[in-house]
Amino acid sequence: MAEVNEQQIVDALRCVVDKERNQDIVSLGMIQGLRIKDGHVAFSLEVDPERGPRLEPLRAQVENIVHKMPGVLTASVVLTAERKQAPPPPAAHNHGPAPGGPHGGAQGAQGGSLLPDVQAIVAVASGKGGVGKSTTSVNLALALAAQGRRVGLLDADIYGPSLRRLLAITGQPVSSDGAKLDPIEKYGIKSMSMAFLVEEETPIVWRGPMVQGALEQMMRDVAWGPLDIVIVDMPPGTGDTQLTMAQKVPLAGAVIVSTPQDIALIDARKGLNMFRKVEVPVLGLIENMSYFSCPHCGERTEIFGHGGAKREAEKLGVDFLGEIPLDTAIRQTSDDGQPIVATDPEGDHAKAYLAIATAVWNKVQQTTADQAAAAPRIVVQ
Ligand code: ADP
């Protein structure tokens, strides 16, 4: 069966009328972020926040129409409410107008930033998947907590969230104030992930604006409370979604995780360039799976030679924040949801993560101070 295309979907939806506004939803420009992949269709219906609760029947109707179309396997339609007080991401350029047209520029004077009670938000990113980015994020967060910081960990990987597994978290977040969700606390850190909110096996086919919406909700609608630092485990890669996320999250800086091979293959460089594009300071590079440490005799084998990452970091003009060996104990503890910094805090691996945590924290302080001392900002009255 031929795959359905965008035009066919739009045409089919012209008959759906938003009764309160007496016009069809296509002419009203309510369809946003339409994506089709292998018969899976996903998009959002942009609505006024105050109308959201009343429009569930419309959403269901639209989803139903699309689902019944030939060539459609699944249809996923969500309501997104454009916030009238969207804050501009600090130190980043906006990419064109906000979706939704005429209301796009309506930003409140004070805005209200995302995570206002958090001192610093740091992204952990990598040029590609599988380099140990999530394992590093979790252990780095735990190491910062062990050093007395109040720490949050946000899993920004909407498509492939991994935090439930890495922290062995069961159950769903609850809301103690009836307004915001409480983050889940484990091993002394607060965490939030899409994996806490959806069924494990549910494929998440959201794209574009929906992804942004979900990420923003995990910041805005979660009671993080006052924290010293939030570590954001970014999705792997350096595509558009990552770029948008880097813009949406008010980052103090980014840390790039790379393996020795990838540094040689300049994957890390792509990660660096992505953050430079959106003017997010790169705090430095962490080399993961740096050398092999033998589980039997403890001998260290420099599989890829030693010092390559450090030299490469110098060449790229970023700090080298430290190295973590390739070790079965790290893999096992990580995959069992018993991260090594929490379960073997006196061991050599925990020490390596603690040293990196110190380097990251110092670098955050320095960068924040530099930013504060930078040229005065233009204030629009
Ligand atoms: P990413 O987030 O980059 O996709 P993960 O953190 O999920 O990567 O790690 C990928 C796999 O590598 C996991 O099975 C993890 O346990 C393992 N791993 C990560 N870091 C190390 C390490 N230093 N030593 C051994 N295994 C590791």
mmCIF file of N, CA and C in Angstrom, residues 5-119:
data_model
loop_
_atom_site.group_PDB
_atom_site.id
_atom_site.type_symbol
_atom_site.label_atom_id
_atom_site.label_comp_id
_atom_site.label_asym_id
_atom_site.label_seq_id
_atom_site.Cartn_x
_atom_site.Cartn_y
_atom_site.Cartn_z
ATOM 1 N N ASN A 5 0.473 10.665 2.104
ATOM 2 C CA ASN A 5 1.339 11.852 2.137
ATOM 3 C C ASN A 5 0.660 13.024 2.860
ATOM 4 N N GLU A 6 1.470 14.049 3.051
ATOM 5 C CA GLU A 6 1.050 15.201 3.845
ATOM 6 C C GLU A 6 -0.214 15.853 3.276
ATOM 7 N N GLN A 7 -0.205 15.998 1.919
ATOM 8 C CA GLN A 7 -1.313 16.672 1.265
ATOM 9 C C GLN A 7 -2.627 15.926 1.502
ATOM 10 N N GLN A 8 -2.561 14.599 1.414
ATOM 11 C CA GLN A 8 -3.782 13.796 1.609
ATOM 12 C C GLN A 8 -4.333 13.994 3.023
ATOM 13 N N ILE A 9 -3.436 14.073 3.975
ATOM 14 C CA ILE A 9 -3.904 14.247 5.362
ATOM 15 C C ILE A 9 -4.540 15.625 5.542
ATOM 16 N N VAL A 10 -3.843 16.625 5.023
ATOM 17 C CA VAL A 10 -4.375 17.989 5.144
ATOM 18 C C VAL A 10 -5.741 18.076 4.466
ATOM 19 N N ASP A 11 -5.853 17.494 3.259
ATOM 20 C CA ASP A 11 -7.129 17.532 2.536
ATOM 21 C C ASP A 11 -8.243 16.861 3.347
ATOM 22 N N ALA A 12 -7.892 15.724 3.943
ATOM 23 C CA ALA A 12 -8.911 14.979 4.707
ATOM 24 C C ALA A 12 -9.383 15.776 5.920
ATOM 25 N N LEU A 13 -8.542 16.661 6.415
ATOM 26 C CA LEU A 13 -8.898 17.386 7.645
ATOM 27 C C LEU A 13 -9.620 18.710 7.382
ATOM 28 N N ARG A 14 -9.737 19.043 6.104
ATOM 29 C CA ARG A 14 -10.437 20.302 5.776
ATOM 30 C C ARG A 14 -11.905 20.265 6.177
ATOM 31 N N CYS A 15 -12.424 19.042 6.326
ATOM 32 C CA CYS A 15 -13.851 18.940 6.676
ATOM 33 C C CYS A 15 -14.071 19.072 8.186
ATOM 34 N N VAL A 16 -12.982 19.132 8.960
ATOM 35 C CA VAL A 16 -13.161 19.229 10.416
ATOM 36 C C VAL A 16 -13.226 20.700 10.821
ATOM 37 N N VAL A 17 -14.358 21.041 11.435
ATOM 38 C CA VAL A 17 -14.568 22.454 11.788
ATOM 39 C C VAL A 17 -14.377 22.665 13.286
ATOM 40 N N ASP A 18 -13.649 23.711 13.623
ATOM 41 C CA ASP A 18 -13.547 24.140 15.016
ATOM 42 C C ASP A 18 -14.798 24.978 15.276
ATOM 43 N N LYS A 19 -15.769 24.373 15.951
ATOM 44 C CA LYS A 19 -17.102 25.000 16.029
ATOM 45 C C LYS A 19 -17.079 26.343 16.743
ATOM 46 N N GLU A 20 -16.191 26.491 17.723
ATOM 47 C CA GLU A 20 -16.153 27.762 18.460
ATOM 48 C C GLU A 20 -15.671 28.910 17.577
ATOM 49 N N ARG A 21 -14.896 28.548 16.523
ATOM 50 C CA ARG A 21 -14.384 29.613 15.672
ATOM 51 C C ARG A 21 -14.978 29.560 14.264
ATOM 52 N N ASN A 22 -15.857 28.573 14.081
ATOM 53 C CA ASN A 22 -16.609 28.506 12.836
ATOM 54 C C ASN A 22 -15.766 28.405 11.574
ATOM 55 N N GLN A 23 -14.660 27.726 11.650
ATOM 56 C CA GLN A 23 -13.817 27.575 10.470
ATOM 57 C C GLN A 23 -13.117 26.224 10.565
ATOM 58 N N ASP A 24 -12.638 25.737 9.410
ATOM 59 C CA ASP A 24 -12.001 24.418 9.477
ATOM 60 C C ASP A 24 -10.592 24.525 10.060
ATOM 61 N N ILE A 25 -10.145 23.415 10.631
ATOM 62 C CA ILE A 25 -8.894 23.453 11.403
ATOM 63 C C ILE A 25 -7.658 23.676 10.527
ATOM 64 N N VAL A 26 -7.798 23.368 9.227
ATOM 65 C CA VAL A 26 -6.661 23.593 8.328
ATOM 66 C C VAL A 26 -6.509 25.095 8.055
ATOM 67 N N SER A 27 -7.632 25.737 7.688
ATOM 68 C CA SER A 27 -7.569 27.185 7.418
ATOM 69 C C SER A 27 -7.148 27.951 8.659
ATOM 70 N N LEU A 28 -7.504 27.424 9.825
ATOM 71 C CA LEU A 28 -7.147 28.119 11.070
ATOM 72 C C LEU A 28 -5.669 27.922 11.436
ATOM 73 N N GLY A 29 -4.984 27.098 10.666
ATOM 74 C CA GLY A 29 -3.553 26.877 10.919
ATOM 75 C C GLY A 29 -3.275 26.101 12.202
ATOM 76 N N MET A 30 -4.236 25.258 12.568
ATOM 77 C CA MET A 30 -4.066 24.559 13.851
ATOM 78 C C MET A 30 -3.158 23.330 13.754
ATOM 79 N N ILE A 31 -2.935 22.865 12.508
ATOM 80 C CA ILE A 31 -2.125 21.643 12.378
ATOM 81 C C ILE A 31 -0.647 22.017 12.348
ATOM 82 N N GLN A 32 0.081 21.452 13.276
ATOM 83 C CA GLN A 32 1.495 21.807 13.403
ATOM 84 C C GLN A 32 2.358 20.560 13.480
ATOM 85 N N GLY A 33 3.523 20.677 12.906
ATOM 86 C CA GLY A 33 4.537 19.630 13.075
ATOM 87 C C GLY A 33 4.138 18.275 12.518
ATOM 88 N N LEU A 34 3.448 18.298 11.372
ATOM 89 C CA LEU A 34 2.997 17.025 10.788
ATOM 90 C C LEU A 34 4.194 16.196 10.327
ATOM 91 N N ARG A 35 4.248 14.957 10.809
ATOM 92 C CA ARG A 35 5.342 14.062 10.408
ATOM 93 C C ARG A 35 4.757 12.707 10.021
ATOM 94 N N ILE A 36 5.304 12.153 8.936
ATOM 95 C CA ILE A 36 4.841 10.829 8.486
ATOM 96 C C ILE A 36 6.070 9.954 8.329
ATOM 97 N N LYS A 37 6.039 8.799 8.962
ATOM 98 C CA LYS A 37 7.165 7.883 8.775
ATOM 99 C C LYS A 37 6.636 6.461 8.756
ATOM 100 N N ASP A 38 6.856 5.798 7.639
ATOM 101 C CA ASP A 38 6.450 4.393 7.478
ATOM 102 C C ASP A 38 4.997 4.175 7.916
ATOM 103 N N GLY A 39 4.121 5.065 7.539
ATOM 104 C CA GLY A 39 2.712 4.893 7.867
ATOM 105 C C GLY A 39 2.325 5.385 9.257
ATOM 106 N N HIS A 40 3.304 5.878 10.024
ATOM 107 C CA HIS A 40 2.986 6.430 11.349
ATOM 108 C C HIS A 40 2.861 7.939 11.214
ATOM 109 N N VAL A 41 1.703 8.443 11.598
ATOM 110 C CA VAL A 41 1.444 9.876 11.426
ATOM 111 C C VAL A 41 1.350 10.532 12.796
ATOM 112 N N ALA A 42 2.012 11.655 12.942
ATOM 113 C CA ALA A 42 1.942 12.369 14.216
ATOM 114 C C ALA A 42 1.907 13.867 13.954
ATOM 115 N N PHE A 43 1.084 14.560 14.682
ATOM 116 C CA PHE A 43 1.104 16.029 14.619
ATOM 117 C C PHE A 43 0.388 16.600 15.833
ATOM 118 N N SER A 44 0.472 17.916 15.961
ATOM 119 C CA SER A 44 -0.227 18.527 17.085
ATOM 120 C C SER A 44 -1.278 19.491 16.573
ATOM 121 N N LEU A 45 -2.280 19.710 17.394
ATOM 122 C CA LEU A 45 -3.296 20.725 17.120
ATOM 123 C C LEU A 45 -3.017 21.871 18.072
ATOM 124 N N GLU A 46 -2.693 22.995 17.500
ATOM 125 C CA GLU A 46 -2.341 24.124 18.345
ATOM 126 C C GLU A 46 -3.616 24.839 18.812
ATOM 127 N N VAL A 47 -3.765 24.986 20.110
ATOM 128 C CA VAL A 47 -5.001 25.592 20.644
ATOM 129 C C VAL A 47 -4.671 26.617 21.733
ATOM 130 N N ASP A 48 -5.620 27.462 22.033
ATOM 131 C CA ASP A 48 -5.452 28.393 23.152
ATOM 132 C C ASP A 48 -5.410 27.575 24.438
ATOM 133 N N PRO A 49 -4.517 27.915 25.353
ATOM 134 C CA PRO A 49 -4.410 27.124 26.578
ATOM 135 C C PRO A 49 -5.744 26.974 27.300
ATOM 136 N N GLU A 50 -6.528 28.062 27.352
ATOM 137 C CA GLU A 50 -7.767 27.984 28.133
ATOM 138 C C GLU A 50 -8.827 27.095 27.466
ATOM 139 N N ARG A 51 -8.649 26.852 26.142
ATOM 140 C CA ARG A 51 -9.629 26.000 25.460
ATOM 141 C C ARG A 51 -9.252 24.522 25.524
ATOM 142 N N GLY A 52 -7.992 24.253 25.915
ATOM 143 C CA GLY A 52 -7.458 22.894 25.893
ATOM 144 C C GLY A 52 -8.406 21.818 26.399
ATOM 145 N N PRO A 53 -8.902 21.953 27.637
ATOM 146 C CA PRO A 53 -9.723 20.885 28.201
ATOM 147 C C PRO A 53 -11.001 20.611 27.405
ATOM 148 N N ARG A 54 -11.530 21.640 26.727
ATOM 149 C CA ARG A 54 -12.781 21.447 25.986
ATOM 150 C C ARG A 54 -12.556 20.765 24.638
ATOM 151 N N LEU A 55 -11.308 20.716 24.199
ATOM 152 C CA LEU A 55 -11.073 20.282 22.827
ATOM 153 C C LEU A 55 -10.671 18.822 22.669
ATOM 154 N N GLU A 56 -10.730 18.072 23.750
ATOM 155 C CA GLU A 56 -10.390 16.656 23.658
ATOM 156 C C GLU A 56 -11.254 15.921 22.607
ATOM 157 N N PRO A 57 -12.584 16.184 22.541
ATOM 158 C CA PRO A 57 -13.373 15.505 21.507
ATOM 159 C C PRO A 57 -12.887 15.835 20.087
ATOM 160 N N LEU A 58 -12.485 17.077 19.872
ATOM 161 C CA LEU A 58 -11.987 17.470 18.551
ATOM 162 C C LEU A 58 -10.699 16.697 18.247
ATOM 163 N N ARG A 59 -9.820 16.608 19.224
ATOM 164 C CA ARG A 59 -8.558 15.890 19.049
ATOM 165 C C ARG A 59 -8.832 14.431 18.678
ATOM 166 N N ALA A 60 -9.759 13.817 19.425
ATOM 167 C CA ALA A 60 -10.071 12.411 19.189
ATOM 168 C C ALA A 60 -10.679 12.223 17.794
ATOM 169 N N GLN A 61 -11.530 13.169 17.398
ATOM 170 C CA GLN A 61 -12.154 13.097 16.071
ATOM 171 C C GLN A 61 -11.092 13.150 14.966
ATOM 172 N N VAL A 62 -10.158 14.089 15.124
ATOM 173 C CA VAL A 62 -9.104 14.263 14.132
ATOM 174 C C VAL A 62 -8.228 13.002 14.061
ATOM 175 N N GLU A 63 -7.892 12.480 15.206
ATOM 176 C CA GLU A 63 -7.039 11.285 15.255
ATOM 177 C C GLU A 63 -7.734 10.112 14.563
ATOM 178 N N ASN A 64 -9.019 10.019 14.829
ATOM 179 C CA ASN A 64 -9.815 8.951 14.260
ATOM 180 C C ASN A 64 -9.879 9.028 12.726
ATOM 181 N N ILE A 65 -10.083 10.242 12.224
ATOM 182 C CA ILE A 65 -10.155 10.428 10.761
ATOM 183 C C ILE A 65 -8.842 9.999 10.113
ATOM 184 N N VAL A 66 -7.739 10.450 10.701
ATOM 185 C CA VAL A 66 -6.431 10.140 10.116
ATOM 186 C C VAL A 66 -6.160 8.645 10.206
ATOM 187 N N HIS A 67 -6.502 8.069 11.336
ATOM 188 C CA HIS A 67 -6.233 6.649 11.549
ATOM 189 C C HIS A 67 -6.923 5.775 10.504
ATOM 190 N N LYS A 68 -8.120 6.225 10.077
ATOM 191 C CA LYS A 68 -8.901 5.420 9.131
ATOM 192 C C LYS A 68 -8.422 5.573 7.685
ATOM 193 N N MET A 69 -7.530 6.510 7.440
ATOM 194 C CA MET A 69 -7.105 6.743 6.047
ATOM 195 C C MET A 69 -6.265 5.574 5.545
ATOM 196 N N PRO A 70 -6.386 5.263 4.250
ATOM 197 C CA PRO A 70 -5.571 4.182 3.710
ATOM 198 C C PRO A 70 -4.078 4.536 3.821
ATOM 199 N N GLY A 71 -3.282 3.558 4.176
ATOM 200 C CA GLY A 71 -1.832 3.793 4.277
ATOM 201 C C GLY A 71 -1.390 4.291 5.630
ATOM 202 N N VAL A 72 -2.358 4.478 6.553
ATOM 203 C CA VAL A 72 -1.981 4.961 7.889
ATOM 204 C C VAL A 72 -2.003 3.788 8.878
ATOM 205 N N LEU A 73 -0.886 3.558 9.535
ATOM 206 C CA LEU A 73 -0.826 2.487 10.534
ATOM 207 C C LEU A 73 -1.201 3.009 11.916
ATOM 208 N N THR A 74 -0.572 4.101 12.303
ATOM 209 C CA THR A 74 -0.941 4.704 13.582
ATOM 210 C C THR A 74 -1.090 6.199 13.399
ATOM 211 N N ALA A 75 -1.949 6.789 14.209
ATOM 212 C CA ALA A 75 -2.105 8.247 14.184
ATOM 213 C C ALA A 75 -2.005 8.742 15.613
ATOM 214 N N SER A 76 -1.190 9.743 15.796
ATOM 215 C CA SER A 76 -1.023 10.277 17.144
ATOM 216 C C SER A 76 -1.171 11.798 17.090
ATOM 217 N N VAL A 77 -2.248 12.276 17.671
ATOM 218 C CA VAL A 77 -2.527 13.720 17.637
ATOM 219 C C VAL A 77 -2.563 14.236 19.071
ATOM 220 N N VAL A 78 -1.820 15.282 19.331
ATOM 221 C CA VAL A 78 -1.864 15.850 20.681
ATOM 222 C C VAL A 78 -2.242 17.323 20.594
ATOM 223 N N LEU A 79 -2.826 17.818 21.649
ATOM 224 C CA LEU A 79 -3.156 19.253 21.713
ATOM 225 C C LEU A 79 -1.944 19.972 22.279
ATOM 226 N N THR A 80 -1.515 21.016 21.608
ATOM 227 C CA THR A 80 -0.447 21.806 22.221
ATOM 228 C C THR A 80 -0.971 23.217 22.432
ATOM 229 N N ALA A 81 -0.665 23.749 23.571
ATOM 230 C CA ALA A 81 -1.122 25.093 23.884
ATOM 231 C C ALA A 81 0.056 26.025 23.755
ATOM 232 N N GLU A 82 -0.097 26.984 22.885
ATOM 233 C CA GLU A 82 0.979 27.946 22.739
ATOM 234 C C GLU A 82 0.936 28.868 23.949
ATOM 235 N N ARG A 83 2.069 28.978 24.619
ATOM 236 C CA ARG A 83 2.078 29.846 25.788
ATOM 237 C C ARG A 83 2.255 31.284 25.340
ATOM 238 N N LYS A 84 1.464 32.142 25.898
ATOM 239 C CA LYS A 84 1.578 33.544 25.496
ATOM 240 C C LYS A 84 2.783 34.206 26.137
ATOM 241 N N GLN A 85 3.342 33.534 27.171
ATOM 242 C CA GLN A 85 4.450 34.169 27.875
ATOM 243 C C GLN A 85 5.742 33.384 27.687
ATOM 244 N N ALA A 86 5.936 32.831 26.489
ATOM 245 C CA ALA A 86 7.137 32.036 26.265
ATOM 246 C C ALA A 86 8.383 32.885 26.461
ATOM 247 N N PRO A 87 9.290 32.449 27.328
ATOM 248 C CA PRO A 87 10.494 33.237 27.517
ATOM 249 C C PRO A 87 11.471 32.968 26.383
ATOM 250 N N PRO A 88 12.216 33.977 25.949
ATOM 251 C CA PRO A 88 13.207 33.695 24.921
ATOM 252 C C PRO A 88 14.342 32.886 25.552
ATOM 253 N N PRO A 89 14.892 31.875 24.845
ATOM 254 C CA PRO A 89 15.998 31.149 25.443
ATOM 255 C C PRO A 89 17.194 32.083 25.623
ATOM 256 N N PRO A 90 17.799 32.114 26.802
ATOM 257 C CA PRO A 90 18.894 33.045 27.014
ATOM 258 C C PRO A 90 20.101 32.685 26.165
ATOM 259 N N ALA A 91 20.847 33.668 25.794
ATOM 260 C CA ALA A 91 22.089 33.498 25.051
ATOM 261 C C ALA A 91 21.908 32.642 23.801
ATOM 262 N N ALA A 92 20.733 32.645 23.221
ATOM 263 C CA ALA A 92 20.540 31.848 22.008
ATOM 264 C C ALA A 92 19.641 32.614 21.057
ATOM 265 N N HIS A 93 19.837 32.358 19.773
ATOM 266 C CA HIS A 93 18.993 33.029 18.795
ATOM 267 C C HIS A 93 17.735 32.236 18.574
ATOM 268 N N ASN A 94 16.643 32.927 18.376
ATOM 269 C CA ASN A 94 15.421 32.227 18.009
ATOM 270 C C ASN A 94 15.456 31.905 16.534
ATOM 271 N N HIS A 95 15.003 30.724 16.189
ATOM 272 C CA HIS A 95 14.942 30.336 14.788
ATOM 273 C C HIS A 95 13.610 30.747 14.216
ATOM 274 N N GLY A 96 13.477 31.929 13.734
ATOM 275 C CA GLY A 96 12.227 32.350 13.110
ATOM 276 C C GLY A 96 11.125 32.489 14.141
ATOM 277 N N PRO A 97 9.914 32.787 13.663
ATOM 278 C CA PRO A 97 8.810 32.999 14.592
ATOM 279 C C PRO A 97 8.340 31.695 15.220
ATOM 280 N N ALA A 98 7.705 31.827 16.361
ATOM 281 C CA ALA A 98 7.149 30.644 17.006
ATOM 282 C C ALA A 98 6.021 30.116 16.139
ATOM 283 N N PRO A 99 5.790 28.780 16.147
ATOM 284 C CA PRO A 99 4.698 28.259 15.338
ATOM 285 C C PRO A 99 3.377 28.820 15.831
ATOM 286 N N GLY A 100 2.425 28.965 14.920
ATOM 287 C CA GLY A 100 1.120 29.407 15.394
ATOM 288 C C GLY A 100 0.763 30.801 14.928
ATOM 289 N N GLY A 101 1.665 31.453 14.224
ATOM 290 C CA GLY A 101 1.338 32.694 13.561
ATOM 291 C C GLY A 101 1.205 33.905 14.446
ATOM 292 N N PRO A 102 0.047 34.609 14.354
ATOM 293 C CA PRO A 102 -0.057 35.950 14.883
ATOM 294 C C PRO A 102 0.286 36.100 16.363
ATOM 295 N N HIS A 103 0.060 35.041 17.169
ATOM 296 C CA HIS A 103 0.334 35.199 18.598
ATOM 297 C C HIS A 103 1.795 34.968 18.929
ATOM 298 N N GLY A 104 2.551 34.559 17.877
ATOM 299 C CA GLY A 104 3.933 34.132 18.115
ATOM 300 C C GLY A 104 4.772 35.096 18.919
ATOM 301 N N GLY A 105 4.592 36.395 18.708
ATOM 302 C CA GLY A 105 5.484 37.341 19.372
ATOM 303 C C GLY A 105 4.988 37.810 20.728
ATOM 304 N N ALA A 106 3.835 37.305 21.162
ATOM 305 C CA ALA A 106 3.258 37.817 22.399
ATOM 306 C C ALA A 106 3.960 37.284 23.633
ATOM 307 N N GLN A 107 5.064 37.893 23.978
ATOM 308 C CA GLN A 107 5.787 37.426 25.144
ATOM 309 C C GLN A 107 5.648 38.411 26.287
ATOM 310 N N GLY A 108 5.437 37.877 27.464
ATOM 311 C CA GLY A 108 5.297 38.735 28.626
ATOM 312 C C GLY A 108 6.589 39.479 28.914
ATOM 313 N N ALA A 109 6.480 40.624 29.579
ATOM 314 C CA ALA A 109 7.672 41.419 29.850
ATOM 315 C C ALA A 109 8.653 40.654 30.731
ATOM 316 N N GLN A 110 8.103 39.969 31.745
ATOM 317 C CA GLN A 110 9.032 39.280 32.635
ATOM 318 C C GLN A 110 9.259 37.833 32.201
ATOM 319 N N GLY A 111 8.387 37.302 31.353
ATOM 320 C CA GLY A 111 8.610 35.984 30.762
ATOM 321 C C GLY A 111 8.463 34.836 31.723
ATOM 322 N N GLY A 112 9.281 34.760 32.739
ATOM 323 C CA GLY A 112 9.241 33.619 33.644
ATOM 324 C C GLY A 112 10.040 32.493 33.028
ATOM 325 N N SER A 113 11.296 32.352 33.438
ATOM 326 C CA SER A 113 12.143 31.416 32.722
ATOM 327 C C SER A 113 11.905 29.993 33.199
ATOM 328 N N LEU A 114 12.373 29.036 32.401
ATOM 329 C CA LEU A 114 12.256 27.635 32.766
ATOM 330 C C LEU A 114 13.259 27.352 33.876
ATOM 331 N N LEU A 115 12.850 26.585 34.864
ATOM 332 C CA LEU A 115 13.697 26.228 36.005
ATOM 333 C C LEU A 115 14.354 27.443 36.669
ATOM 334 N N PRO A 116 13.547 28.398 37.110
ATOM 335 C CA PRO A 116 14.138 29.619 37.677
ATOM 336 C C PRO A 116 14.889 29.386 38.983
ATOM 337 N N ASP A 117 14.569 28.297 39.710
ATOM 338 C CA ASP A 117 15.233 28.064 40.996
ATOM 339 C C ASP A 117 16.461 27.179 40.885
ATOM 340 N N VAL A 118 16.886 26.972 39.663
ATOM 341 C CA VAL A 118 18.072 26.126 39.466
ATOM 342 C C VAL A 118 19.241 27.030 39.108
ATOM 343 N N GLN A 119 20.339 26.844 39.845
ATOM 344 C CA GLN A 119 21.487 27.710 39.621
ATOM 345 C C GLN A 119 22.120 27.493 38.251
#
